[in-house]
């Protein structure tokens, strides 16, 4: 009995010795991965390498920090290499990309101690300033080139932007008076002499050119109760340029210094919009009071 036990132990020892003598390349499976190809630990972070964000609601102009890992990839038996490729499409609520897609490859050699290593992918796009409210998403596509397998997965998040009613023609929407830049709207726009008047509005209904070109401007005048123009903007305020993500509206703000000598009474701002690409114009009138 003692002899048999000893022989059994020697057999186990020989098996272990054989495993240790195998070349590192044979320690990895060829072709088929140990686990199914999967995206794991996908998370929206508060900052790069920061904590997981407690909510998935973003504002226009905010940077989104997104990370995920890939598991279940195949490892080449002869070279110990991993060959993966990925693509991330950042899409708005209508499926329109708001930034250029991010694509990359992971082609690296693993050491024996890397058997549990999972590639980590980072993506940090910035939302356009004119992003509108809705459910947005990252559409991820991963390809394991060794196993010839593909994987697709979406990660959703919300954007809370401005609400601008669409228009088939040029128009000013959401005109409001306030006491500071983009401040709370005044239900009854009344100011005192010496105050600074702030106003904001959205231009929409303009035509979009090649490469999402926008070319709009506006000018304003102030009229008193006797229909006399007491102020005329010297030159139009213009917004012209291209962008990757199409613009459906242009947000504008302006201010007026109400001189201490201005007479109390009702006044009207005459706002005139121009769309050069669409050969359109629009005019609207907005009253306020000086007490």
JSON list of N, CA and C in Angstrom, two decimals, residues 34 51 81 106 123 126 178 220 235 281:
[
{"chain": "A", "resi": 34, "resn": "UNK", "atom": "N", "xyz": [-12.18, 31.30, -23.83]},
{"chain": "A", "resi": 34, "resn": "UNK", "atom": "CA", "xyz": [-12.66, 30.56, -22.67]},
{"chain": "A", "resi": 34, "resn": "UNK", "atom": "C", "xyz": [-14.09, 30.97, -22.33]},
{"chain": "A", "resi": 51, "resn": "UNK", "atom": "N", "xyz": [-15.09, 58.25, -10.43]},
{"chain": "A", "resi": 51, "resn": "UNK", "atom": "CA", "xyz": [-16.11, 57.34, -9.94]},
{"chain": "A", "resi": 51, "resn": "UNK", "atom": "C", "xyz": [-17.24, 57.22, -10.95]},
{"chain": "A", "resi": 81, "resn": "UNK", "atom": "N", "xyz": [-0.93, 36.34, -29.27]},
{"chain": "A", "resi": 81, "resn": "UNK", "atom": "CA", "xyz": [-1.44, 37.67, -29.58]},
{"chain": "A", "resi": 81, "resn": "UNK", "atom": "C", "xyz": [-2.97, 37.70, -29.50]},
{"chain": "A", "resi": 106, "resn": "UNK", "atom": "N", "xyz": [-6.91, 46.59, -30.96]},
{"chain": "A", "resi": 106, "resn": "UNK", "atom": "CA", "xyz": [-6.12, 46.07, -29.85]},
{"chain": "A", "resi": 106, "resn": "UNK", "atom": "C", "xyz": [-5.36, 44.87, -30.38]},
{"chain": "A", "resi": 123, "resn": "UNK", "atom": "N", "xyz": [-13.71, 56.42, -24.11]},
{"chain": "A", "resi": 123, "resn": "UNK", "atom": "CA", "xyz": [-14.29, 57.32, -25.12]},
{"chain": "A", "resi": 123, "resn": "UNK", "atom": "C", "xyz": [-14.82, 58.54, -24.39]},
{"chain": "A", "resi": 126, "resn": "UNK", "atom": "N", "xyz": [-17.68, 65.21, -26.46]},
{"chain": "A", "resi": 126, "resn": "UNK", "atom": "CA", "xyz": [-18.33, 66.39, -25.89]},
{"chain": "A", "resi": 126, "resn": "UNK", "atom": "C", "xyz": [-19.63, 66.66, -26.64]},
{"chain": "A", "resi": 178, "resn": "UNK", "atom": "N", "xyz": [-34.87, 89.08, -18.99]},
{"chain": "A", "resi": 178, "resn": "UNK", "atom": "CA", "xyz": [-34.36, 88.66, -17.68]},
{"chain": "A", "resi": 178, "resn": "UNK", "atom": "C", "xyz": [-33.47, 89.77, -17.11]},
{"chain": "A", "resi": 220, "resn": "UNK", "atom": "N", "xyz": [-31.44, 94.70, -34.13]},
{"chain": "A", "resi": 220, "resn": "UNK", "atom": "CA", "xyz": [-32.55, 95.14, -33.29]},
{"chain": "A", "resi": 220, "resn": "UNK", "atom": "C", "xyz": [-32.60, 96.65, -33.20]},
{"chain": "A", "resi": 235, "resn": "UNK", "atom": "N", "xyz": [-24.63, 97.24, -36.24]},
{"chain": "A", "resi": 235, "resn": "UNK", "atom": "CA", "xyz": [-24.42, 96.19, -37.24]},
{"chain": "A", "resi": 235, "resn": "UNK", "atom": "C", "xyz": [-25.02, 94.88, -36.74]},
{"chain": "A", "resi": 281, "resn": "UNK", "atom": "N", "xyz": [-36.36, 86.29, -44.17]},
{"chain": "A", "resi": 281, "resn": "UNK", "atom": "CA", "xyz": [-36.30, 87.33, -43.15]},
{"chain": "A", "resi": 281, "resn": "UNK", "atom": "C", "xyz": [-37.55, 87.22, -42.28]}
]
